[in-house]
PDB file of C-alpha atoms in Angstrom:
ATOM      1  CA  ALA A 241      -3.533   9.489 -24.503  1.00  0.00           C
ATOM      2  CA  LEU A 242      -5.039  13.017 -23.453  1.00  0.00           C
ATOM      3  CA  LEU A 243      -2.357  14.613 -26.474  1.00  0.00           C
ATOM      4  CA  CYS A 244      -4.194  11.936 -28.875  1.00  0.00           C
ATOM      5  CA  GLY A 245      -7.250  12.924 -28.345  1.00  0.00           C
ATOM      6  CA  LEU A 246      -7.132  16.362 -28.636  1.00  0.00           C
ATOM      7  CA  VAL A 247      -5.864  16.455 -32.282  1.00  0.00           C
ATOM      8  CA  THR A 248      -8.124  13.411 -32.907  1.00  0.00           C
ATOM      9  CA  ASP A 249     -10.620  14.921 -35.037  1.00  0.00           C
ATOM     10  CA  LYS A 250      -7.917  17.227 -37.108  1.00  0.00           C
ATOM     11  CA  ALA A 251      -5.693  13.934 -37.639  1.00  0.00           C
ATOM     12  CA  SER A 252      -7.202  12.629 -39.984  1.00  0.00           C
ATOM     13  CA  VAL A 253      -7.532  15.807 -42.404  1.00  0.00           C
ATOM     14  CA  ASP A 254      -4.345  17.739 -41.606  1.00  0.00           C
ATOM     15  CA  ALA A 255      -1.063  17.290 -41.679  1.00  0.00           C
ATOM     16  CA  MET A 256       0.934  19.401 -38.359  1.00  0.00           C
ATOM     17  CA  ALA A 257      -2.179  17.369 -36.509  1.00  0.00           C
ATOM     18  CA  ARG A 258      -1.626  14.015 -37.805  1.00  0.00           C
ATOM     19  CA  ARG A 259       2.037  14.040 -36.877  1.00  0.00           C
ATOM     20  CA  PHE A 260       1.255  15.451 -32.944  1.00  0.00           C
ATOM     21  CA  TRP A 261      -1.374  12.003 -32.777  1.00  0.00           C
ATOM     22  CA  TRP A 262       2.021  10.030 -34.116  1.00  0.00           C
ATOM     23  CA  THR A 263       3.792  11.701 -31.438  1.00  0.00           C
ATOM     24  CA  GLY A 264       0.992  11.190 -28.566  1.00  0.00           C
ATOM     25  CA  ILE A 265       1.153   7.245 -29.552  1.00  0.00           C
ATOM     26  CA  ALA A 266       4.224   6.264 -29.616  1.00  0.00           C
ATOM     27  CA  VAL A 267       5.140   8.130 -26.544  1.00  0.00           C
ATOM     28  CA  THR A 268       2.328   6.314 -24.768  1.00  0.00           C
ATOM     29  CA  SER A 269       3.235   3.068 -27.138  1.00  0.00           C
ATOM     30  CA  VAL A 270       5.998   3.576 -25.576  1.00  0.00           C
ATOM     31  CA  ALA A 271       4.401   3.678 -22.052  1.00  0.00           C
ATOM     32  CA  LEU A 272       2.273   1.075 -21.995  1.00  0.00           C
ATOM     33  CA  ALA A 273       5.350  -1.363 -22.946  1.00  0.00           C
ATOM     34  CA  ALA A 274       7.456  -0.309 -20.517  1.00  0.00           C
ATOM     35  CA  GLY A 275       4.354  -0.703 -17.630  1.00  0.00           C
ATOM     36  CA  ALA A 276       4.066  -4.040 -18.991  1.00  0.00           C
ATOM     37  CA  VAL A 277       7.986  -4.950 -18.466  1.00  0.00           C
ATOM     38  CA  LEU A 278       7.788  -3.432 -15.243  1.00  0.00           C
ATOM     39  CA  VAL A 279       4.700  -4.812 -13.867  1.00  0.00           C
ATOM     40  CA  GLY A 280       5.002  -8.537 -15.182  1.00  0.00           C
ATOM     41  CA  ALA A 281       8.859  -7.573 -13.468  1.00  0.00           C
ATOM     42  CA  PHE A 282       6.960  -6.603  -9.924  1.00  0.00           C
ATOM     43  CA  LEU A 283       4.537  -9.358  -9.462  1.00  0.00           C
ATOM     44  CA  ALA A 284       7.466 -11.879 -10.971  1.00  0.00           C
ATOM     45  CA  ARG A 285       9.334 -10.735  -7.411  1.00  0.00           C
ATOM     46  CA  VAL A 286       5.761 -10.316  -5.131  1.00  0.00           C
ATOM     47  CA  GLY A 287       4.163 -13.998  -6.328  1.00  0.00           C
ATOM     48  CA  TYR A 288       1.432 -13.328  -7.698  1.00  0.00           C
ATOM     49  CA  GLY A 289      -0.788 -15.996  -5.411  1.00  0.00           C
ATOM     50  CA  GLY A 290      -3.536 -14.141  -5.078  1.00  0.00           C
ATOM     51  CA  VAL A 291      -2.945 -11.571  -8.302  1.00  0.00           C
ATOM     52  CA  LEU A 292      -3.040 -14.321 -10.393  1.00  0.00           C
ATOM     53  CA  THR A 293      -5.996 -13.819 -13.049  1.00  0.00           C
ATOM     54  CA  GLY A 294      -5.654 -10.402 -12.099  1.00  0.00           C
ATOM     55  CA  GLY A 295      -2.136  -9.751 -12.628  1.00  0.00           C
ATOM     56  CA  VAL A 296      -1.936 -12.165 -16.015  1.00  0.00           C
ATOM     57  CA  LEU A 297      -4.253  -9.809 -17.318  1.00  0.00           C
ATOM     58  CA  LEU A 298      -3.085  -6.215 -16.244  1.00  0.00           C
ATOM     59  CA  VAL A 299       0.304  -7.330 -18.645  1.00  0.00           C
ATOM     60  CA  ALA A 300      -1.251  -9.080 -21.093  1.00  0.00           C
ATOM     61  CA  VAL A 301      -3.354  -5.946 -21.258  1.00  0.00           C
ATOM     62  CA  LEU A 302      -0.541  -3.924 -21.331  1.00  0.00           C
ATOM     63  CA  ALA A 303       1.567  -5.999 -23.818  1.00  0.00           C
ATOM     64  CA  ALA A 304      -0.886  -6.315 -26.298  1.00  0.00           C
ATOM     65  CA  ALA A 305      -2.640  -2.346 -25.969  1.00  0.00           C
ATOM     66  CA  ALA A 306       0.321  -0.872 -27.781  1.00  0.00           C
ATOM     67  CA  PRO A 307       1.352  -3.010 -30.890  1.00  0.00           C
ATOM     68  CA  MET A 308      -2.950  -2.705 -31.249  1.00  0.00           C
ATOM     69  CA  VAL A 309      -3.214   0.722 -30.732  1.00  0.00           C
ATOM     70  CA  PHE A 310      -0.405   1.154 -33.893  1.00  0.00           C
ATOM     71  CA  LEU A 311      -1.939  -1.656 -35.885  1.00  0.00           C
ATOM     72  CA  VAL A 312      -5.373   0.285 -35.704  1.00  0.00           C
ATOM     73  CA  GLY A 313      -3.870   3.699 -36.166  1.00  0.00           C
ATOM     74  CA  ARG A 314      -1.947   2.484 -39.701  1.00  0.00           C
ATOM     75  CA  ARG A 315      -4.967   0.545 -41.285  1.00  0.00           C
ATOM     76  CA  VAL A 316      -7.727   2.375 -40.165  1.00  0.00           C
ATOM     77  CA  GLY A 317      -7.259   5.851 -38.902  1.00  0.00           C
ATOM     78  CA  PRO A 318      -6.322   8.462 -36.191  1.00  0.00           C
ATOM     79  CA  ALA A 319     -10.343   8.073 -34.932  1.00  0.00           C
ATOM     80  CA  ALA A 320      -9.894   4.216 -34.505  1.00  0.00           C
ATOM     81  CA  ALA A 321      -7.277   4.330 -32.852  1.00  0.00           C
ATOM     82  CA  THR A 322      -8.110   6.680 -30.228  1.00  0.00           C
ATOM     83  CA  ALA A 323     -10.771   5.030 -28.982  1.00  0.00           C
ATOM     84  CA  ALA A 324      -8.750   1.928 -29.249  1.00  0.00           C
ATOM     85  CA  LEU A 325      -5.798   3.582 -26.564  1.00  0.00           C
ATOM     86  CA  ALA A 326      -9.099   4.929 -24.603  1.00  0.00           C
ATOM     87  CA  GLY A 327     -10.816   1.558 -24.480  1.00  0.00           C
ATOM     88  CA  ALA A 328      -7.756  -0.445 -23.415  1.00  0.00           C
ATOM     89  CA  LEU A 329      -6.952   2.209 -20.591  1.00  0.00           C
ATOM     90  CA  ALA A 330     -10.327   1.614 -19.329  1.00  0.00           C
ATOM     91  CA  ILE A 331      -9.763  -1.915 -18.730  1.00  0.00           C
ATOM     92  CA  VAL A 332      -6.401  -1.646 -17.567  1.00  0.00           C
ATOM     93  CA  TYR A 333      -7.478   0.819 -13.994  1.00  0.00           C
ATOM     94  CA  PRO A 334      -9.939  -1.690 -13.357  1.00  0.00           C
ATOM     95  CA  LEU A 335      -7.781  -4.293 -13.414  1.00  0.00           C
ATOM     96  CA  VAL A 336      -4.760  -1.685 -11.313  1.00  0.00           C
ATOM     97  CA  ALA A 337      -6.883  -1.470  -8.673  1.00  0.00           C
ATOM     98  CA  VAL A 338      -7.280  -5.014  -8.442  1.00  0.00           C
ATOM     99  CA  THR A 339      -4.674  -6.176  -8.228  1.00  0.00           C
ATOM    100  CA  THR A 340      -3.557  -3.454  -5.973  1.00  0.00           C
ATOM    101  CA  ALA A 341      -6.229  -4.096  -3.681  1.00  0.00           C
ATOM    102  CA  ARG A 342      -5.044  -8.611  -3.148  1.00  0.00           C
ATOM    103  CA  LEU A 343      -1.248  -7.793  -2.440  1.00  0.00           C
ATOM    104  CA  ASP A 344      -0.393  -8.306   0.948  1.00  0.00           C
ATOM    105  CA  GLY A 345       2.167  -5.579   2.655  1.00  0.00           C
ATOM    106  CA  LEU A 346       0.722  -2.459   1.099  1.00  0.00           C
ATOM    107  CA  GLN A 347      -1.273  -1.295   4.477  1.00  0.00           C
ATOM    108  CA  PRO A 348       0.150  -3.417   7.547  1.00  0.00           C
ATOM    109  CA  ILE A 349      -1.641  -1.023   9.077  1.00  0.00           C
ATOM    110  CA  PRO A 350      -5.344  -2.597   9.420  1.00  0.00           C
ATOM    111  CA  ALA A 351      -3.886  -5.803  10.709  1.00  0.00           C
ATOM    112  CA  LEU A 352      -1.961  -4.313  13.648  1.00  0.00           C
ATOM    113  CA  GLY A 353      -5.248  -2.091  14.543  1.00  0.00           C
ATOM    114  CA  ARG A 354      -7.398  -5.524  14.672  1.00  0.00           C
ATOM    115  CA  ALA A 355      -4.852  -7.672  16.190  1.00  0.00           C
ATOM    116  CA  VAL A 356      -5.084  -4.220  19.036  1.00  0.00           C
ATOM    117  CA  ASP A 357      -9.531  -4.711  18.514  1.00  0.00           C
ATOM    118  CA  SER A 358      -9.531  -8.810  19.290  1.00  0.00           C
ATOM    119  CA  LEU A 359      -6.959  -7.985  22.549  1.00  0.00           C
ATOM    120  CA  ALA A 360      -7.831  -4.599  24.201  1.00  0.00           C
ATOM    121  CA  GLY A 361      -9.956  -3.914  26.383  1.00  0.00           C
ATOM    122  CA  SER A 362     -12.183  -0.927  26.302  1.00  0.00           C
ATOM    123  CA  GLN A 363     -10.054   0.203  29.418  1.00  0.00           C
ATOM    124  CA  ASP A 364      -6.384  -1.284  27.895  1.00  0.00           C
ATOM    125  CA  ARG A 365      -3.747   2.497  26.745  1.00  0.00           C
ATOM    126  CA  VAL A 366      -2.446   1.851  23.179  1.00  0.00           C
ATOM    127  CA  GLY A 367       0.360   3.804  21.934  1.00  0.00           C
ATOM    128  CA  ILE A 368       1.978   4.701  18.424  1.00  0.00           C
ATOM    129  CA  LEU A 369       5.682   5.285  17.427  1.00  0.00           C
ATOM    130  CA  GLY A 370       5.516   8.054  15.735  1.00  0.00           C
ATOM    131  CA  THR A 371       2.314  10.116  14.156  1.00  0.00           C
ATOM    132  CA  VAL A 372       1.768   9.434  10.291  1.00  0.00           C
ATOM    133  CA  PRO A 373      -0.263   5.937  10.880  1.00  0.00           C
ATOM    134  CA  ALA A 374      -2.459   7.080  14.328  1.00  0.00           C
ATOM    135  CA  PRO A 375      -5.291   7.734  12.384  1.00  0.00           C
ATOM    136  CA  GLY A 376      -4.870   4.184  10.950  1.00  0.00           C
ATOM    137  CA  LEU A 377      -4.857   2.777  13.976  1.00  0.00           C
ATOM    138  CA  VAL A 378      -6.897   4.838  15.604  1.00  0.00           C
ATOM    139  CA  PHE A 379      -9.731   3.192  12.314  1.00  0.00           C
ATOM    140  CA  TYR A 380      -9.421  -0.277  12.478  1.00  0.00           C
ATOM    141  CA  SER A 381      -8.676  -0.348  16.520  1.00  0.00           C
ATOM    142  CA  ARG A 382     -11.374   0.768  18.082  1.00  0.00           C
ATOM    143  CA  HIS A 383      -9.220   3.164  20.687  1.00  0.00           C
ATOM    144  CA  ASP A 384      -8.133   5.815  21.819  1.00  0.00           C
ATOM    145  CA  VAL A 385      -4.240   6.342  19.935  1.00  0.00           C
ATOM    146  CA  VAL A 386      -1.313   7.822  21.997  1.00  0.00           C
ATOM    147  CA  ALA A 387       1.398   9.556  19.409  1.00  0.00           C
ATOM    148  CA  LEU A 388       4.484   8.304  21.223  1.00  0.00           C
ATOM    149  CA  PRO A 389       7.944  11.077  20.000  1.00  0.00           C
ATOM    150  CA  SER A 390      10.418   8.594  20.387  1.00  0.00           C
ATOM    151  CA  PRO A 391      11.881   5.407  21.680  1.00  0.00           C
ATOM    152  CA  GLU A 392      11.978   6.682  25.767  1.00  0.00           C
ATOM    153  CA  ALA A 393       8.489   7.003  25.360  1.00  0.00           C
ATOM    154  CA  VAL A 394       7.521   4.554  24.593  1.00  0.00           C
ATOM    155  CA  ALA A 395       9.471   2.514  27.317  1.00  0.00           C
ATOM    156  CA  ALA A 396       7.923   4.962  29.076  1.00  0.00           C
ATOM    157  CA  PHE A 397       3.896   4.684  28.149  1.00  0.00           C
ATOM    158  CA  LEU A 398       4.575   0.473  28.811  1.00  0.00           C
ATOM    159  CA  GLN A 399       6.167   0.827  31.639  1.00  0.00           C
ATOM    160  CA  ALA A 400       2.955   3.001  33.051  1.00  0.00           C
ATOM    161  CA  GLY A 401       1.305   0.582  35.142  1.00  0.00           C
ATOM    162  CA  GLU A 402      -1.872   0.000  33.364  1.00  0.00           C
ATOM    163  CA  ARG A 403      -2.461  -2.712  29.938  1.00  0.00           C
ATOM    164  CA  ALA A 404      -1.278  -1.052  26.523  1.00  0.00           C
ATOM    165  CA  PHE A 405      -0.585  -2.373  23.689  1.00  0.00           C
ATOM    166  CA  CYS A 406       1.893   0.350  20.817  1.00  0.00           C
ATOM    167  CA  VAL A 407       2.523  -0.144  17.383  1.00  0.00           C
ATOM    168  CA  LEU A 408       6.536   0.968  16.683  1.00  0.00           C
ATOM    169  CA  PRO A 409       9.342  -0.023  13.325  1.00  0.00           C
ATOM    170  CA  ARG A 410      10.851  -3.436  13.941  1.00  0.00           C
ATOM    171  CA  GLN A 411      14.323  -0.878  13.721  1.00  0.00           C
ATOM    172  CA  HIS A 412      13.148   0.882  17.758  1.00  0.00           C
ATOM    173  CA  LEU A 413      12.189  -2.585  19.434  1.00  0.00           C
ATOM    174  CA  ALA A 414      16.281  -3.518  20.690  1.00  0.00           C
ATOM    175  CA  THR A 415      16.055   0.098  22.258  1.00  0.00           C
ATOM    176  CA  VAL A 416      12.441  -0.453  23.739  1.00  0.00           C
ATOM    177  CA  SER A 417      13.005  -3.180  25.240  1.00  0.00           C
ATOM    178  CA  ALA A 418      16.615  -2.305  26.716  1.00  0.00           C
ATOM    179  CA  LEU A 419      14.486   0.339  28.302  1.00  0.00           C
ATOM    180  CA  ALA A 420      12.006  -0.928  29.725  1.00  0.00           C
ATOM    181  CA  PRO A 421      13.141  -4.924  29.747  1.00  0.00           C
ATOM    182  CA  ASP A 422       9.919  -6.243  31.673  1.00  0.00           C
ATOM    183  CA  ALA A 423       7.776  -4.411  29.780  1.00  0.00           C
ATOM    184  CA  VAL A 424       8.342  -5.026  25.664  1.00  0.00           C
ATOM    185  CA  HIS A 425       6.687  -8.346  24.803  1.00  0.00           C
ATOM    186  CA  GLU A 426       6.089  -8.692  20.919  1.00  0.00           C
ATOM    187  CA  ILE A 427       2.665  -9.965  19.901  1.00  0.00           C
ATOM    188  CA  THR A 428       2.535  -9.963  16.027  1.00  0.00           C
ATOM    189  CA  ALA A 429       4.460  -8.432  13.292  1.00  0.00           C
ATOM    190  CA  SER A 430       3.152  -7.071   9.501  1.00  0.00           C
ATOM    191  CA  SER A 431       5.445  -5.999   6.975  1.00  0.00           C
ATOM    192  CA  LYS A 432       5.727  -3.895   4.483  1.00  0.00           C
ATOM    193  CA  LEU A 433       5.532  -3.687   0.573  1.00  0.00           C
ATOM    194  CA  VAL A 434       8.786  -1.346  -0.388  1.00  0.00           C
ATOM    195  CA  VAL A 435       8.639  -0.650  -4.573  1.00  0.00           C
ATOM    196  CA  ARG A 436      11.574   0.707  -5.519  1.00  0.00           C
ATOM    197  CA  PHE A 437      13.170   0.227  -7.859  1.00  0.00           C
ATOM    198  CA  ASN A 438      16.224  -1.048  -6.873  1.00  0.00           C
ATOM    199  CA  ARG A 439      14.548  -3.359  -5.005  1.00  0.00           C
ATOM    200  CA  LEU A 440      12.518  -4.350  -8.721  1.00  0.00           C
ATOM    201  CA  ALA A 441      15.780  -5.074 -10.145  1.00  0.00           C
ATOM    202  CA  GLY A 442      18.204  -6.708  -6.992  1.00  0.00           C
ATOM    203  CA  ARG A 443      17.763  -9.239  -5.022  1.00  0.00           C
ATOM    204  CA  ALA A 444      16.616  -6.925  -1.361  1.00  0.00           C
ATOM    205  CA  ARG A 445      13.675  -8.921  -0.458  1.00  0.00           C
ATOM    206  CA  LEU A 446      10.811  -6.736  -1.735  1.00  0.00           C
ATOM    207  CA  TYR A 447       8.955  -7.054   1.761  1.00  0.00           C
ATOM    208  CA  ASP A 448      10.337  -5.655   4.988  1.00  0.00           C
ATOM    209  CA  ASP A 449       8.631  -6.653   8.869  1.00  0.00           C
ATOM    210  CA  ASP A 450       9.190  -3.247  10.330  1.00  0.00           C
ATOM    211  CA  LEU A 451       5.864  -2.689  12.002  1.00  0.00           C
ATOM    212  CA  VAL A 452       5.735  -4.518  15.521  1.00  0.00           C
ATOM    213  CA  LEU A 453       2.206  -5.025  17.800  1.00  0.00           C
ATOM    214  CA  VAL A 454       4.274  -5.285  22.059  1.00  0.00           C
ATOM    215  CA  SER A 455       1.914  -4.907  24.736  1.00  0.00           C
ATOM    216  CA  ASN A 456       3.153  -4.495  28.732  1.00  0.00           C
ATOM    217  CA  ASP A 457       1.470  -7.182  28.933  1.00  0.00           C
ATOM    218  CA  ALA A 458       2.784 -10.866  28.484  1.00  0.00           C
ATOM    219  CA  ALA A 459      -0.466 -12.923  29.005  1.00  0.00           C
ATOM    220  CA  ARG A 460      -1.331 -11.581  25.304  1.00  0.00           C
ATOM    221  CA  SER A 461       2.075 -12.157  23.949  1.00  0.00           C
ATOM    222  CA  ARG A 462       0.982 -14.498  21.420  1.00  0.00           C
ATOM    223  CA  SER A 463       1.917 -15.168  17.298  1.00  0.00           C
ATOM    224  CA  LYS A 464      -1.203 -14.109  15.883  1.00  0.00           C
ATOM    225  CA  GLU A 465      -0.876 -13.701  11.832  1.00  0.00           C
ATOM    226  CA  PRO A 466      -1.660 -10.448  10.694  1.00  0.00           C
ATOM    227  CA  SER A 467      -5.077  -9.585   8.079  1.00  0.00           C
ATOM    228  CA  ASN A 468      -4.419  -7.171   5.235  1.00  0.00           C
ATOM    229  CA  ASP A 469      -7.876  -6.977   3.689  1.00  0.00           C
ATOM    230  CA  VAL A 470      -8.936  -3.814   4.575  1.00  0.00           C
ATOM    231  CA  ASP A 471     -12.881  -3.153   5.840  1.00  0.00           C
ATOM    232  CA  GLY A 472     -15.106  -1.015   6.177  1.00  0.00           C
ATOM    233  CA  TYR A 473     -15.819   1.455   9.231  1.00  0.00           C
ATOM    234  CA  ARG A 474     -16.874   0.475  12.054  1.00  0.00           C
ATOM    235  CA  PRO A 475     -18.192   2.391  14.770  1.00  0.00           C
ATOM    236  CA  GLY A 476     -17.356   3.307  17.799  1.00  0.00           C
ATOM    237  CA  THR A 477     -14.260   4.543  16.668  1.00  0.00           C
ATOM    238  CA  ARG A 478     -12.320   7.469  18.755  1.00  0.00           C
ATOM    239  CA  THR A 479      -9.677  10.259  17.246  1.00  0.00           C
ATOM    240  CA  SER A 480      -6.300  10.189  18.107  1.00  0.00           C
ATOM    241  CA  THR A 481      -3.676  12.078  20.465  1.00  0.00           C
ATOM    242  CA  VAL A 482      -0.717  12.920  21.376  1.00  0.00           C
ATOM    243  CA  ALA A 483       1.089  12.122  24.306  1.00  0.00           C
ATOM    244  CA  GLY A 484       0.559  14.689  26.719  1.00  0.00           C
ATOM    245  CA  SER A 485      -2.323  16.378  25.321  1.00  0.00           C
ATOM    246  CA  PRO A 486      -5.754  16.005  26.222  1.00  0.00           C
ATOM    247  CA  PRO A 487      -7.723  13.428  23.195  1.00  0.00           C
ATOM    248  CA  THR A 488      -9.337  15.573  20.559  1.00  0.00           C
TER     249      THR A 488
END
């Protein structure tokens, strides 16, 4: 698309520039058509649900943009076709933003953080196995978060005595439960959407139920339906810590 824009002015008068322009149009048109097929297949696998309007419009614009730009280029000229391409892309990007924002599972941490916020008191401890999602958990739970390096550290964290909550991958839940059998009570889980070509074309589920919120307080282990909506910043958020180090 950038190549088309760079040579648009000269494409009307210079044969070499026109060939470069048509190359850019051909590559962009193929990319738009392929995008329509992939997005349509992806949304069909996920289930349109709340993204029905935005998803259908996105696929329709992607599918219509390629032949429209080609026809305008043939009948009107490079300048009009480049303007049509720019207009199509200006429509595509907002539709992508709207559609992806409504897909469940792209951000599993917000739902778990809100669950912690609603269940944990100001003195309760919150941990997470690993460090990558820790800042998001701090943001949504409004608690200090201890980054725990291993399932053994999670078990020790839950057995420390005070009430505690911890987020961990489901694949480690059985190990932690075996290490601390009386201190692991599942509260809720948040599914994660895995966007991969092998899952798109195959029969494997697109969602992994891989992040689990547990507590050492059995009274807190009630089912809570997570929500993946993203809220803005709320006052009171604190920074994360690493196990064994003071809060920053």
